[in-house]
Protein backbone atom coordinates (compact mmCIF):
# COMPACT_ATOMS: atom_id res chain seq x y z
CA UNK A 1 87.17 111.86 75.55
CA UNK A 2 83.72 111.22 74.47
CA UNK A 3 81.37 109.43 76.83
CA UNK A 4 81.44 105.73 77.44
CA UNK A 5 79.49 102.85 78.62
CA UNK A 6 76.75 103.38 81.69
CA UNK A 7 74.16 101.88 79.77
CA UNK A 8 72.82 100.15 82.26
CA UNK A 9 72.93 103.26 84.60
CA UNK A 10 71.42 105.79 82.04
CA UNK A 11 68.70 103.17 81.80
CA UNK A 12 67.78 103.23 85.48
CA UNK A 13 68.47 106.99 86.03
CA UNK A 14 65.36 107.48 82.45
CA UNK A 15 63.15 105.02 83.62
CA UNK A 16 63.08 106.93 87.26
CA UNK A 17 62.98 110.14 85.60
CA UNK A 18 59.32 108.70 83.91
CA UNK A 19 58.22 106.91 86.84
CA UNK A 20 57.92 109.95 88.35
CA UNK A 21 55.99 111.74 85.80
CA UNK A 22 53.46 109.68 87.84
CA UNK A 23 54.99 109.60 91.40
CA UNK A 24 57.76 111.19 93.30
CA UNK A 25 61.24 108.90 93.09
CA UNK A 26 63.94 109.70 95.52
CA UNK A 27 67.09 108.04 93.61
CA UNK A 28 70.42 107.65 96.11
CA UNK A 29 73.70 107.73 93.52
CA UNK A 30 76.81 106.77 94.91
CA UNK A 31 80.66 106.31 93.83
CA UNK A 32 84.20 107.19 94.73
CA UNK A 33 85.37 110.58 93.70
CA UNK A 34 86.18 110.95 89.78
CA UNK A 35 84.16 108.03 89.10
CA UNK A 36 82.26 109.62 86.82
CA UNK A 37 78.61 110.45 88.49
CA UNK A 38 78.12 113.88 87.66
CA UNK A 39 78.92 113.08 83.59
CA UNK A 40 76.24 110.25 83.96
CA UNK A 41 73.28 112.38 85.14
CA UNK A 42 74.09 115.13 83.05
CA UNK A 43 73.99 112.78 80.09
CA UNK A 44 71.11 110.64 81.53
CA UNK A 45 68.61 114.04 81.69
CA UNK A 46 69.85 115.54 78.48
CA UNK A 47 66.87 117.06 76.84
CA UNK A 48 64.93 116.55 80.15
CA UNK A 49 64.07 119.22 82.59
CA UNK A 50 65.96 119.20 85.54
CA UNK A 51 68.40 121.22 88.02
CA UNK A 52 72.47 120.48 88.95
CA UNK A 53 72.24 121.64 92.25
CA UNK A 54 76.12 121.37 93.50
CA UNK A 55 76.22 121.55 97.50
CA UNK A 56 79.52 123.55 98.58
CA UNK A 57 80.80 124.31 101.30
CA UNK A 58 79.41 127.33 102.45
CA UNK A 59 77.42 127.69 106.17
CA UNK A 60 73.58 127.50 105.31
CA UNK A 61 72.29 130.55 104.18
CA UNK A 62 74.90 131.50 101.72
CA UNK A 63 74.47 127.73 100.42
CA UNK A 64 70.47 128.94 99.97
CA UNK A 65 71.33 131.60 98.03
CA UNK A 66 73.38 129.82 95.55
CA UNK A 67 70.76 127.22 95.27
CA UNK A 68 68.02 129.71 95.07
CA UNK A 69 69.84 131.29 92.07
CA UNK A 70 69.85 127.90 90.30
CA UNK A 71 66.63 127.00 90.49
CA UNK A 72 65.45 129.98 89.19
CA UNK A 73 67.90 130.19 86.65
CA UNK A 74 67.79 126.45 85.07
CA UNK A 75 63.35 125.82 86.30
CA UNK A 76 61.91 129.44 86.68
CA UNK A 77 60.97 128.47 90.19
CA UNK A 78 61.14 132.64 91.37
CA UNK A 79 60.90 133.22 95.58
CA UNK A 80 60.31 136.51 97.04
CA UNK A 81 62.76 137.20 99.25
CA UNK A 82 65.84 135.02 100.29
CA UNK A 83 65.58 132.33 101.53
CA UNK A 84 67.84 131.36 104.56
CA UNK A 85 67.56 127.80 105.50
CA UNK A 86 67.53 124.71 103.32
CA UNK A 87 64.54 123.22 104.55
CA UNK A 88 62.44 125.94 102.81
CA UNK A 89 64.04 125.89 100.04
CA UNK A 90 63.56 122.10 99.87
CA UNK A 91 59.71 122.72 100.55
CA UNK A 92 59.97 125.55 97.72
CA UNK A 93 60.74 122.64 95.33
CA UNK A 94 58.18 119.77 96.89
CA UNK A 95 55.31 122.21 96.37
CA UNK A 96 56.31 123.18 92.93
CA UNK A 97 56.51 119.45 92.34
CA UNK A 98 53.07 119.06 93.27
CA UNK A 99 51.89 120.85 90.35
CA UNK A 100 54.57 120.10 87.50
CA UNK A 101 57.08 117.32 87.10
CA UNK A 102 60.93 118.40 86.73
CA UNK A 103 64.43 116.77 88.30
CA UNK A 104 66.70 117.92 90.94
CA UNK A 105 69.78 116.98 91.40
CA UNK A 106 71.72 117.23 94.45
CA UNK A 107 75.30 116.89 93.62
CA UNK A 108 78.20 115.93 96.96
CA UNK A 109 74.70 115.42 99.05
CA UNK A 110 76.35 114.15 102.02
CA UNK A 111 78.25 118.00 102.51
CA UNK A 112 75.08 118.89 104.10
CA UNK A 113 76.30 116.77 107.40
CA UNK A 114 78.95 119.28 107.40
CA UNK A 115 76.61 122.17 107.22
CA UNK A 116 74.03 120.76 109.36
CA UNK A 117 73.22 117.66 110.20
CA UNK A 118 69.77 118.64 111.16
CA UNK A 119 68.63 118.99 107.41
CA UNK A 120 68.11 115.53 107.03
CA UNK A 121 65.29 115.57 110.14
CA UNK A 122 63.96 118.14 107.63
CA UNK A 123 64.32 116.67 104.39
CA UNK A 124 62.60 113.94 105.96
CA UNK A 125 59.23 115.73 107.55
CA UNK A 126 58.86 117.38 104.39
CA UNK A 127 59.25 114.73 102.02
CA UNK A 128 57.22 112.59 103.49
CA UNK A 129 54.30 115.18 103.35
CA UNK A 130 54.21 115.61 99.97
CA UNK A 131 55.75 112.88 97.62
CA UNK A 132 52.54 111.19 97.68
CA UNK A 133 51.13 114.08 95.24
CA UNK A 134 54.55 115.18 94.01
CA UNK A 135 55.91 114.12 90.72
CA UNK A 136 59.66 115.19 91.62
CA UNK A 137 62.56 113.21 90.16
CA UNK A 138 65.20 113.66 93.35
CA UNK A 139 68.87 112.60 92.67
CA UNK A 140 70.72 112.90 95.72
CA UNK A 141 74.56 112.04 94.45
CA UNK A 142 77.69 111.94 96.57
CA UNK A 143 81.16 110.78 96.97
CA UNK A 144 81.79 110.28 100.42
CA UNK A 145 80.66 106.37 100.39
CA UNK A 146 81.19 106.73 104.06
CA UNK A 147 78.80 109.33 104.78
CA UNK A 148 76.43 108.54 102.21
CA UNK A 149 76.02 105.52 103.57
CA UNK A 150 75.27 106.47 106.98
CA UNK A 151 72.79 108.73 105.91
CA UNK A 152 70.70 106.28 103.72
CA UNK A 153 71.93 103.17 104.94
CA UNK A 154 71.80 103.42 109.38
CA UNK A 155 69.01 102.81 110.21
CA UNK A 156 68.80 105.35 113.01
CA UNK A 157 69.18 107.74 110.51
CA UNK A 158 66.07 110.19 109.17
CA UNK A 159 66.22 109.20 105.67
CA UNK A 160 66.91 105.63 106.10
CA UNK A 161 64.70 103.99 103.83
CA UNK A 162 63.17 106.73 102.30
CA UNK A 163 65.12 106.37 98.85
CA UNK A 164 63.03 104.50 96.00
CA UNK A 165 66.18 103.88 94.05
CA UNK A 166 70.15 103.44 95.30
CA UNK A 167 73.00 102.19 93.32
CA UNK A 168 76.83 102.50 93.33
CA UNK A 169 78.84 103.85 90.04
CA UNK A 170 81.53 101.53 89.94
CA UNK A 171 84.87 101.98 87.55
CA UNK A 172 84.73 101.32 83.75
CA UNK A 173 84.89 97.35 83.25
CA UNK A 174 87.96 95.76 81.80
CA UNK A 175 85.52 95.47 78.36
CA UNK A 176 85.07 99.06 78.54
CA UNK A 177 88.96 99.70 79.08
CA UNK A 178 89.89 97.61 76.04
CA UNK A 179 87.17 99.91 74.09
CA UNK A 180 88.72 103.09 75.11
CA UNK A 181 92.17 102.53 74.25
CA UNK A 182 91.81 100.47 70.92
CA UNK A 183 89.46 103.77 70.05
CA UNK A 184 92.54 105.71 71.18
CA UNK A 185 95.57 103.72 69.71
CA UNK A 186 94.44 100.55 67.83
CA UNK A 187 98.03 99.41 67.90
CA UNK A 188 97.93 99.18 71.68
CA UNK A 189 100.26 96.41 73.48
CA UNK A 190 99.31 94.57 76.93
CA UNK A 191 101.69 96.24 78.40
CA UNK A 192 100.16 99.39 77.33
CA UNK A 193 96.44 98.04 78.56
CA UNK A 194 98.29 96.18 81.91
CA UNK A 195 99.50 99.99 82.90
CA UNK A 196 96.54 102.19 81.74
CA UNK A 197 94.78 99.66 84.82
CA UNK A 198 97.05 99.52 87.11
CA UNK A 199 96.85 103.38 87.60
CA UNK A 200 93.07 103.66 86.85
CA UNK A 201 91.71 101.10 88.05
CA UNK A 202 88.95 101.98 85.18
CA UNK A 203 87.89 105.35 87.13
CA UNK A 204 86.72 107.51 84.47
CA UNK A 205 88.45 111.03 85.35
CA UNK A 206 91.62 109.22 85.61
CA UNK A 207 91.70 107.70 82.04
CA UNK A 208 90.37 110.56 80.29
CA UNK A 209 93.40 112.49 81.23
CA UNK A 210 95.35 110.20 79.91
CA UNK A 211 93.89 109.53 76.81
CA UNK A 212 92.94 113.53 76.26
CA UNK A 213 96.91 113.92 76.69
CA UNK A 214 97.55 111.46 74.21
CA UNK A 215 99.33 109.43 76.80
CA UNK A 216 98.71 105.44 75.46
CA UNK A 217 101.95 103.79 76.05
CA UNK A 218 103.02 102.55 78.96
CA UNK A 219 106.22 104.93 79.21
CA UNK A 220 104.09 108.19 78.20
CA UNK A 221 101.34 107.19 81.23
CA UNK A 222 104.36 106.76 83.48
CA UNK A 223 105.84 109.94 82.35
CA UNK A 224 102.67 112.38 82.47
CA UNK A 225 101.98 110.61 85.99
CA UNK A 226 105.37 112.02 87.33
CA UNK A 227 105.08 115.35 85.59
CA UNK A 228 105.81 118.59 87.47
CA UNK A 229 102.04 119.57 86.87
CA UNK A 230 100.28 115.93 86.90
CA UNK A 231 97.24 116.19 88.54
CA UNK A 232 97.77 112.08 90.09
CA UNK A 233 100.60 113.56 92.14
CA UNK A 234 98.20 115.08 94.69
CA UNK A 235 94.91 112.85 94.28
CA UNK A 236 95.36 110.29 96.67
CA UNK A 237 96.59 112.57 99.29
CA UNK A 238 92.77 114.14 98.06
CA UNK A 239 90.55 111.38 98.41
CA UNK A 240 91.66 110.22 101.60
CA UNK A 241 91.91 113.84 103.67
CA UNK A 242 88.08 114.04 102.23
CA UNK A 243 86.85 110.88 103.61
CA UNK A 244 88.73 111.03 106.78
CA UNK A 245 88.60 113.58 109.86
CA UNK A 246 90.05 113.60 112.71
CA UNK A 247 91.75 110.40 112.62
CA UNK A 248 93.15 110.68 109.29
CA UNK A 249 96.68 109.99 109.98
CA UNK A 250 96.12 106.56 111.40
CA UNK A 251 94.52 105.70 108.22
CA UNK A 252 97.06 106.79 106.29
CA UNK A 253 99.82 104.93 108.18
CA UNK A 254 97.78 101.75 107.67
CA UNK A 255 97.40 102.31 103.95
CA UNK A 256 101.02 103.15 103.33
CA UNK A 257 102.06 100.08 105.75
CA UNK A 258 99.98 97.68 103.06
CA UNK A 259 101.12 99.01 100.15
CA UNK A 260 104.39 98.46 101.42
CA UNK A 261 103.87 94.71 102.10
CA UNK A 262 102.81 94.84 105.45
CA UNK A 263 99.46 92.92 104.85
CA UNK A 264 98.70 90.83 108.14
CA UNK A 265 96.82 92.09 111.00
CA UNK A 266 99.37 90.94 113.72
CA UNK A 267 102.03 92.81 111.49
CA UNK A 268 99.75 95.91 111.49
CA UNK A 269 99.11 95.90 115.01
CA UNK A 270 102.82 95.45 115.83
CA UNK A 271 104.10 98.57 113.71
CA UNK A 272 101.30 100.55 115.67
CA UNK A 273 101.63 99.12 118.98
CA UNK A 274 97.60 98.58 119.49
CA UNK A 275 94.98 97.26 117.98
CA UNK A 276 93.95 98.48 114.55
CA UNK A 277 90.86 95.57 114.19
CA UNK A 278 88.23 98.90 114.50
CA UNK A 279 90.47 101.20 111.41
CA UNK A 280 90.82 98.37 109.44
CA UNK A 281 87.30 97.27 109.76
CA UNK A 282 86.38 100.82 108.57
CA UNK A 283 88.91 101.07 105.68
CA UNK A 284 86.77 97.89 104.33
CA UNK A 285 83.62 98.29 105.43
CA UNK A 286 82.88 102.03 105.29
CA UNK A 287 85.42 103.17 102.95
CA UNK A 288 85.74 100.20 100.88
CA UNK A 289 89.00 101.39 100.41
CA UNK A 290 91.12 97.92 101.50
CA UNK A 291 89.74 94.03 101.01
CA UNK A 292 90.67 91.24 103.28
CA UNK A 293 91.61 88.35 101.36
CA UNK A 294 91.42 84.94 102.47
CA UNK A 295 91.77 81.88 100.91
CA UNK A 296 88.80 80.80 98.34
CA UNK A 297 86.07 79.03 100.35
CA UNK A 298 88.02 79.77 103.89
CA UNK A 299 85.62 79.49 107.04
CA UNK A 300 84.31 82.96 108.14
CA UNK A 301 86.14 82.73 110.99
CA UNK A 302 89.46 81.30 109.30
CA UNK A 303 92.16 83.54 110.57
CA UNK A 304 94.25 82.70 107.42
CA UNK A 305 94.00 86.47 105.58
CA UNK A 306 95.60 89.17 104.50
CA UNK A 307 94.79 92.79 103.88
CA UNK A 308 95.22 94.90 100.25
CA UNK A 309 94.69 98.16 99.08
CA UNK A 310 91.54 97.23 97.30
CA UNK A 311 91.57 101.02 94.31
CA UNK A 312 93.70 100.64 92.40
CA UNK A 313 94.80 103.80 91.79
CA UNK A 314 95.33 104.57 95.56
CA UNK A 315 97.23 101.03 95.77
CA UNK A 316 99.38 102.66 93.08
CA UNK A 317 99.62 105.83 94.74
CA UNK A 318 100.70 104.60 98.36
CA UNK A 319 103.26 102.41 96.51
CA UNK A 320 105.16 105.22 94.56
CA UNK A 321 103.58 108.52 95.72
CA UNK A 322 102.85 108.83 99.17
CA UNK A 323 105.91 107.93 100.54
CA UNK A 324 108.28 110.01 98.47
CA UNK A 325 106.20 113.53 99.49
CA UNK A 326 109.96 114.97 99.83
CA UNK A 327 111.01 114.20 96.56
CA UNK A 328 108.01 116.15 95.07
CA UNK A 329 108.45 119.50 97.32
CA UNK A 330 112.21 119.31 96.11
CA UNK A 331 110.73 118.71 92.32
CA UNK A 332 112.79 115.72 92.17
CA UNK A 333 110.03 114.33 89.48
CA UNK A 334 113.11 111.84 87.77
CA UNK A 335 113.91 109.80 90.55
CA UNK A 336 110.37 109.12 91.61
CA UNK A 337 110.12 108.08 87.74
CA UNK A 338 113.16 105.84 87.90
CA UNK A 339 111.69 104.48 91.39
CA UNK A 340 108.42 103.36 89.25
CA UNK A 341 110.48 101.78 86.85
CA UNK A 342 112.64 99.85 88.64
CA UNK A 343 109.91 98.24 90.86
CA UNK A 344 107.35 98.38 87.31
CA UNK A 345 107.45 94.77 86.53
CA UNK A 346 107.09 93.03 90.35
CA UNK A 347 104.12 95.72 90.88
CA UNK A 348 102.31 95.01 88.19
CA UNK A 349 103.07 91.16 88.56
CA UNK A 350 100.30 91.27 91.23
CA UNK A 351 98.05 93.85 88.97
CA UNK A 352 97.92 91.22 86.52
CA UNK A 353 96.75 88.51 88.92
CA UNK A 354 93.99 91.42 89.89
CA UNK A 355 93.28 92.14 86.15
CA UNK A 356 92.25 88.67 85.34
CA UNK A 357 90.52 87.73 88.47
CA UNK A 358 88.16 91.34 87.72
CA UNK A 359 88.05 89.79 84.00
CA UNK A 360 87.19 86.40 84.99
CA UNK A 361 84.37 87.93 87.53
CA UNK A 362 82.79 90.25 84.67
CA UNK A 363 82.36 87.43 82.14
CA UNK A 364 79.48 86.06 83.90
CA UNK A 365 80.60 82.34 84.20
CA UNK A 366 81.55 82.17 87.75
CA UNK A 367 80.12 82.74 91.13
CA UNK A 368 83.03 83.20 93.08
CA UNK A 369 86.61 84.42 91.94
CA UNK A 370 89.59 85.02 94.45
CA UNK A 371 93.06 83.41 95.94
CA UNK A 372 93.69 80.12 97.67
CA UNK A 373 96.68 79.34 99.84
CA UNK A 374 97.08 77.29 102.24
CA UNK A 375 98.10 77.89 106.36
CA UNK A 376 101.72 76.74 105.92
CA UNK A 377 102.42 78.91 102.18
CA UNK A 378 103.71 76.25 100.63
CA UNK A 379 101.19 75.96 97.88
CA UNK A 380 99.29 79.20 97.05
CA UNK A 381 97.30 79.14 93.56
CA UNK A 382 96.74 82.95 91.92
CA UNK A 383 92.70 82.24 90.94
CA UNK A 384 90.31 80.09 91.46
CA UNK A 385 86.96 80.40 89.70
CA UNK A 386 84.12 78.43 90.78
CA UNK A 387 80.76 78.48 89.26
CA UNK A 388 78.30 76.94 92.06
CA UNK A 389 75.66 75.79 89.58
CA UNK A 390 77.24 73.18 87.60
CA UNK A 391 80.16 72.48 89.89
CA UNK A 392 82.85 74.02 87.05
CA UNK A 393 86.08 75.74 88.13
CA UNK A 394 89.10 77.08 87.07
CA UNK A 395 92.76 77.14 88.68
CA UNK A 396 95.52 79.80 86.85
CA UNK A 397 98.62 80.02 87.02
CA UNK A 398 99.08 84.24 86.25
CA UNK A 399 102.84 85.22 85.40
CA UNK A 400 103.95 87.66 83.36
CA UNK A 401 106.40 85.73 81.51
CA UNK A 402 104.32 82.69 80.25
CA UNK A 403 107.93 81.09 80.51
CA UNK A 404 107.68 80.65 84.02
CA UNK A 405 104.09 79.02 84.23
CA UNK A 406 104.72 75.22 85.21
CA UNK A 407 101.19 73.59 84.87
CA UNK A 408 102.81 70.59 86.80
CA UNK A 409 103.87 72.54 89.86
CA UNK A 410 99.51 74.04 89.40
CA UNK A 411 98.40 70.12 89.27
CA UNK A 412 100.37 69.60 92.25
CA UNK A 413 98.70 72.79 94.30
CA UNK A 414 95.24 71.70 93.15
CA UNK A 415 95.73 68.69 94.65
CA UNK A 416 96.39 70.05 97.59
CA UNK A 417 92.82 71.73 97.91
CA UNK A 418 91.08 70.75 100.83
CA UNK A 419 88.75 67.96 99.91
CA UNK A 420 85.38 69.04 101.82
CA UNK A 421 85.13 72.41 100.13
CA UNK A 422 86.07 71.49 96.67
CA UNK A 423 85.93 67.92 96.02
CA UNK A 424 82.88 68.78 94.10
CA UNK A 425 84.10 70.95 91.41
CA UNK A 426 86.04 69.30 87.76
CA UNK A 427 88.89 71.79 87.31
CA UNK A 428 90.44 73.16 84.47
CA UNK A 429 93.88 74.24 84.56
CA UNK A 430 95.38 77.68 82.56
CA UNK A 431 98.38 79.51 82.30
CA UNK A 432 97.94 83.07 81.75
CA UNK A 433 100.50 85.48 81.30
CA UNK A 434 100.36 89.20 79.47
CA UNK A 435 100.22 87.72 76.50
CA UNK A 436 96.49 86.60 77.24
CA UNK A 437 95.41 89.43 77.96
């Protein structure tokens, strides 16, 4: 699949890359696994001088070695002997930098807390004694929001505030989506589009496979998913063993508990007998891996909300993977199949609502976009948009079968919005279905 989109990206990631032609720029890249980071950079310094450093795994001084290797190999930067500790091979590159301007990029940065949390004391002593005179172009990239996050972001942390740039990759837009497919299969459906987000979520890795296996129908994207071989069937299980340690298996029970339906805290708390307020407080804050909803313009302290599985992908995953592990070690690929597409059309009811609320946010008009229902559930209204500025909203109705929108039964639950937080704003009404899409 050739490369899409970024533009905006690329055009930060250049503009560093001449700043510091003049002065050393220390750019912070983050974004969940597969999102695409490394295929940004590398097309971002093409024709450029730079270094893909990857940080593995490995205790510190094989780790040197590697990275010694690369540098020499991709910037001619030769050291006698070997070099056994990362801080001086991170001087080795500041002193260099003095004298000639090149980039280096760390790639999965925040392994290095693995290795030795230390490093960052030194990273920080030495950067800060030469990128006055340097003219280094420093991408540190990683994929563990959590960690990265602490490191740059905690401000008892060495290298808090020491980046001159930071930005998050997020997934392809629903724009870019539309692009890809249509280049793909012009005859695409909704349905086809509806399913190509719902296990995506517009996260780059995941929709070139599908499109490089010519997968563009809904049935074909189902079927490669729940293939002997498919490379989805273990991902989740992937991305959350490498953000989580030693408490991993709580996390997972609350994950699977939501995607099942289980999306209140008191309902949460119950199933685990104690209070998960601290784990689900990391899942959104740190890991950004679950959103609590609440209803459009709620108080902050409004206890009116509900949790949800935030990636799409993993909400997908949770849903129809994780909990059928048995199935999968007894290659029992059918039935998990048949599973998906018996529950398709009530899942992807609410990945709809999801779709156009992301659509609605990334068209610029609105301020806010989310849910509104009220304490008793009687009237509940799929998406409210609100533009702050001129006081213009919209209220939708989001089925899948256009047949059963009632615009009536919407007037009614508009109506019923509370009168001090939105008495301000002229609604319009819509019905939107898959056939708007």
């Amino acid at each position: 699949m050739k490369f899409y989109d970024r533009v905006n990206e690329m055009q930060i990631l250049q503009e560093n890359e001449v700043q510091a032609e003049r002065s050393a720029v220390f750019t912070v890249l983050m974004g969940r696994r597969r999102v695409g980071k490394t295929s940004l950079i590398t097309h971002a310094m093409e024709g450029r001088e730079y270094a893909y450093l990857f940080i593995s795994r490995d205790n510190e001084t094989v780790l040197c070695r590697k990275l010694q290797r690369s540098l020499e190999e991709q910037l001619g930067i030769h050291v006698y002997g070997n070099l056994t500790h990362f801080r001086d091979l991170f001087e080795v590159i500041m002193r260099e930098s003095v004298n000639r301007h090149f980039t280096v990029v760390f790639d999965e940065f925040q392994t290095l807390y693995k290795i030795n949390p230390a490093i960052f004391s030194e990273i920080q002593d030495i950067w800060d004694r030469y990128h006055t005179e340097s003219k280094l172009n420093l991408i540190a990239s990683g994929s563990i929001q959590s960690l990265m996050k602490r490191i740059f972001e905690d401000e008892n942390e060495p290298l808090y505030g020491r980046p001159t740039s930071k930005f998050t990759l997020r997934p392809f837009t629903i724009a870019v989506l539309k692009e890809i497919i249509a280049d793909h299969s012009p005859n695409y459906s909704n349905e086809d589009l509806l399913c190509l987000y719902m296990i995506t979520g517009g996260v780059a890795k995941y929709v070139e496979l599908l499109m490089d296996a010519q997968c563009y129908t809904k049935e074909k994207m189902l079927n490669y998913v729940c293939r002997q071989d498919s490379y989805f069937l273990t991902e989740g299980r992937d991305i959350v063993n490498q953000e989580f340690s030693d408490e991993g298996t709580t996390y997972f029970s609350i994950l699977q508990m939501i995607a099942e339906g289980m999306t209140r805290r008191g309902d949460i708390d119950g199933a685990m007998q104690k209070d998960m307020g601290v784990y689900l407080q990391n899942l959104e804050k740190n890991y950004n891996m679950i959103s609590r909803l609440k209803p459009l313009l709620a108080k902050p302290n409004s206890k009116v909300t509900a949790y949800e599985i935030s990636d799409q992908f993993l909400r997908f995953w949770f849903r129809f993977i994780c909990p059928y592990q048995s199935l999968i070690e007894r290659q029992q690929f059918a039935l998990i199949r048949q599973n998906i597409g018996k529950n398709y059309e009530q899942f992807s009811g609410r990945t709809l609502e999801q779709y156009f609320q992301a659509k609605t946010m990334e068209s610029g008009l609105y301020t806010q976009v989310g849910n509104w229902w009220d304490r008793k559930g009687l009237n509940e209204i799929d998406m409210i948009a609100l533009n702050e500025f001129d006081h213009t909203a919209v209220a939708a109705e989001i089925k899948r079968n256009p047949k059963k929108i009632s615009m009536s039964d919407l007037q009614t639950k508009v109506d019923a919005l509370p009168k001090p937080e939105f008495k301000q704003y002229q609604f319009e009404l819509k019905g939107l279905s898959i056939e708007d899409m």
